[in-house]
Structures are given as C-alpha cells and as structure tokens.
C-alpha cells in the first residue's frame, strides 16, 4: 500500500476503525523516514517534495517539520529551509551516558522499593509574590 494520508487514516485494528489527523500522520511518517535513516543527516528537506511524496498539502508538512525541529531531529536554516539534523558525535553520546549513570541507579533503587521519586528542590512556590 502506498504511503498516503488516506491509507493511514483509514487503517483499522481489532477494535474497529482508527482515525488520526493528517497532521499527526504526517509527523509519524516523517519520524519513520528519519528514524529508518531514509533521510540521511545533512539532507535538505523540501516541503513541496515531502508533500508530494506523502500525498498531502504543504501545511501539515510544515507543522511536522516544526515539531521535528523542536525535538532536535531537523534543523531550520533561515532562508534555506530544513536539514536533517546531524547524528550525535562522541561528546553528545558521552553526555547521554553520563546522564544515564546519574538517573538509572536512583530509578532502580526506587523500583526495588516500590517508591516514587520525590522532588528534591527548594520550595520555589513558598516565596511570596509581590
């Protein structure tokens, strides 16, 4: 079945018909293209080309690209359009592992005791507003 908004919005599951908005479908389709590396890092993205490929108008493509930009998957260049974001380098991966090393032991300890983490920051809301 071709990759079209009509095919996606008319799909069904065991509970019956599943409907999603064209905007959401385009975002999911674009995410699939990015995550499957069908669009390589650094590739210039054409709004008109993606709209033709997905058989939708340019508006949901623009919205999906803006959403992908907010998630760091594409980069918007003024007067140049969108590019697929580069892959993380060594420093970015090291930073991710450092964060995991900070978070995972505490999460495992909480899971072991069946507790939920409690915020441990100063009570900002206790300040008077005025």
XYZ file of C-alpha atoms in Angstrom:
130
model
C 0.000 0.000 0.000
C 1.450 3.422 -0.902
C 2.472 5.848 1.815
C -0.512 8.211 1.814
C -2.574 10.008 4.424
C -5.701 8.245 3.170
C -4.155 4.832 3.773
C -3.151 5.807 7.301
C -6.375 7.434 8.416
C -8.487 4.548 7.150
C -6.465 1.808 8.831
C -8.161 -0.361 11.396
C -7.330 -2.648 14.275
C -9.196 -5.311 16.240
C -11.314 -2.642 17.969
C -12.516 -1.037 14.756
C -11.515 1.962 12.733
C -8.592 4.072 13.916
C -8.594 7.699 12.867
C -5.707 10.087 13.293
C -5.379 13.616 11.972
C -3.449 14.238 8.780
C -1.127 16.460 10.828
C -0.303 13.584 13.204
C 0.010 11.086 10.362
C 2.484 13.319 8.502
C 4.525 13.737 11.690
C 4.607 9.963 12.221
C 5.533 9.358 8.571
C 8.340 11.916 8.777
C 9.569 10.376 12.041
C 9.649 6.964 10.344
C 11.690 8.365 7.451
C 14.129 9.950 9.906
C 14.419 7.006 12.303
C 14.835 4.473 9.492
C 17.601 6.677 8.021
C 15.710 7.004 4.752
C 16.680 10.670 5.126
C 20.411 10.956 5.832
C 21.861 13.557 8.224
C 22.521 16.831 6.414
C 19.925 16.153 3.710
C 17.994 19.254 2.656
C 14.273 18.693 3.116
C 11.898 20.075 0.523
C 8.465 20.904 1.910
C 6.938 20.607 -1.549
C 8.774 17.331 -2.211
C 7.689 15.776 1.078
C 4.113 16.935 0.470
C 4.131 15.208 -2.937
C 5.735 12.054 -1.519
C 3.163 11.846 1.284
C 0.264 12.988 -0.914
C -0.747 15.841 1.404
C -0.726 19.632 1.283
C 2.330 21.574 2.414
C 0.708 22.821 5.642
C 0.874 19.541 7.621
C 4.425 19.023 6.327
C 5.451 22.438 7.683
C 3.801 21.616 11.013
C 5.524 18.222 11.192
C 8.908 19.758 10.378
C 8.441 22.389 13.097
C 7.601 19.624 15.566
C 10.639 17.603 14.477
C 12.771 20.729 14.907
C 11.544 21.128 18.492
C 12.656 17.529 19.113
C 16.088 18.145 17.582
C 15.580 15.849 14.596
C 15.765 18.531 11.925
C 17.455 21.924 11.820
C 15.841 25.020 10.319
C 18.172 27.362 8.493
C 16.882 30.892 7.814
C 16.237 31.381 4.092
C 17.461 27.836 3.414
C 14.733 25.566 4.779
C 15.146 22.421 6.833
C 18.002 19.924 7.033
C 18.102 16.531 8.703
C 19.989 17.047 11.979
C 23.443 15.513 12.285
C 23.940 12.373 14.347
C 25.324 12.736 17.847
C 29.078 12.828 17.995
C 31.310 11.294 20.632
C 30.761 14.179 23.075
C 26.964 14.009 22.738
C 26.958 10.262 23.341
C 29.267 10.652 26.338
C 26.888 13.261 27.775
C 23.933 10.898 27.333
C 25.731 8.099 29.153
C 26.693 10.477 31.975
C 23.025 11.382 32.407
C 22.040 7.703 32.396
C 24.652 6.963 35.064
C 23.093 9.655 37.245
C 19.461 8.646 36.714
C 19.374 4.867 36.415
C 20.761 3.852 39.835
C 18.191 6.041 41.603
C 15.404 4.742 39.356
C 16.426 1.134 40.030
C 16.512 1.780 43.776
C 13.048 3.353 43.652
C 11.724 0.413 41.639
C 13.255 -2.040 44.094
C 11.435 -0.396 46.987
C 8.270 0.357 45.044
C 8.625 4.061 45.734
C 8.198 7.050 43.514
C 10.885 9.728 43.363
C 10.134 12.878 45.308
C 11.287 16.277 44.051
C 14.314 17.471 45.929
C 14.474 21.161 45.116
C 13.859 24.320 47.147
C 10.223 25.201 47.596
C 10.003 27.938 44.991
C 6.285 28.228 45.499
C 6.775 29.217 49.149
C 8.024 32.661 48.095
C 5.556 35.462 48.323
C 4.572 37.045 45.047
C 4.917 40.726 45.455
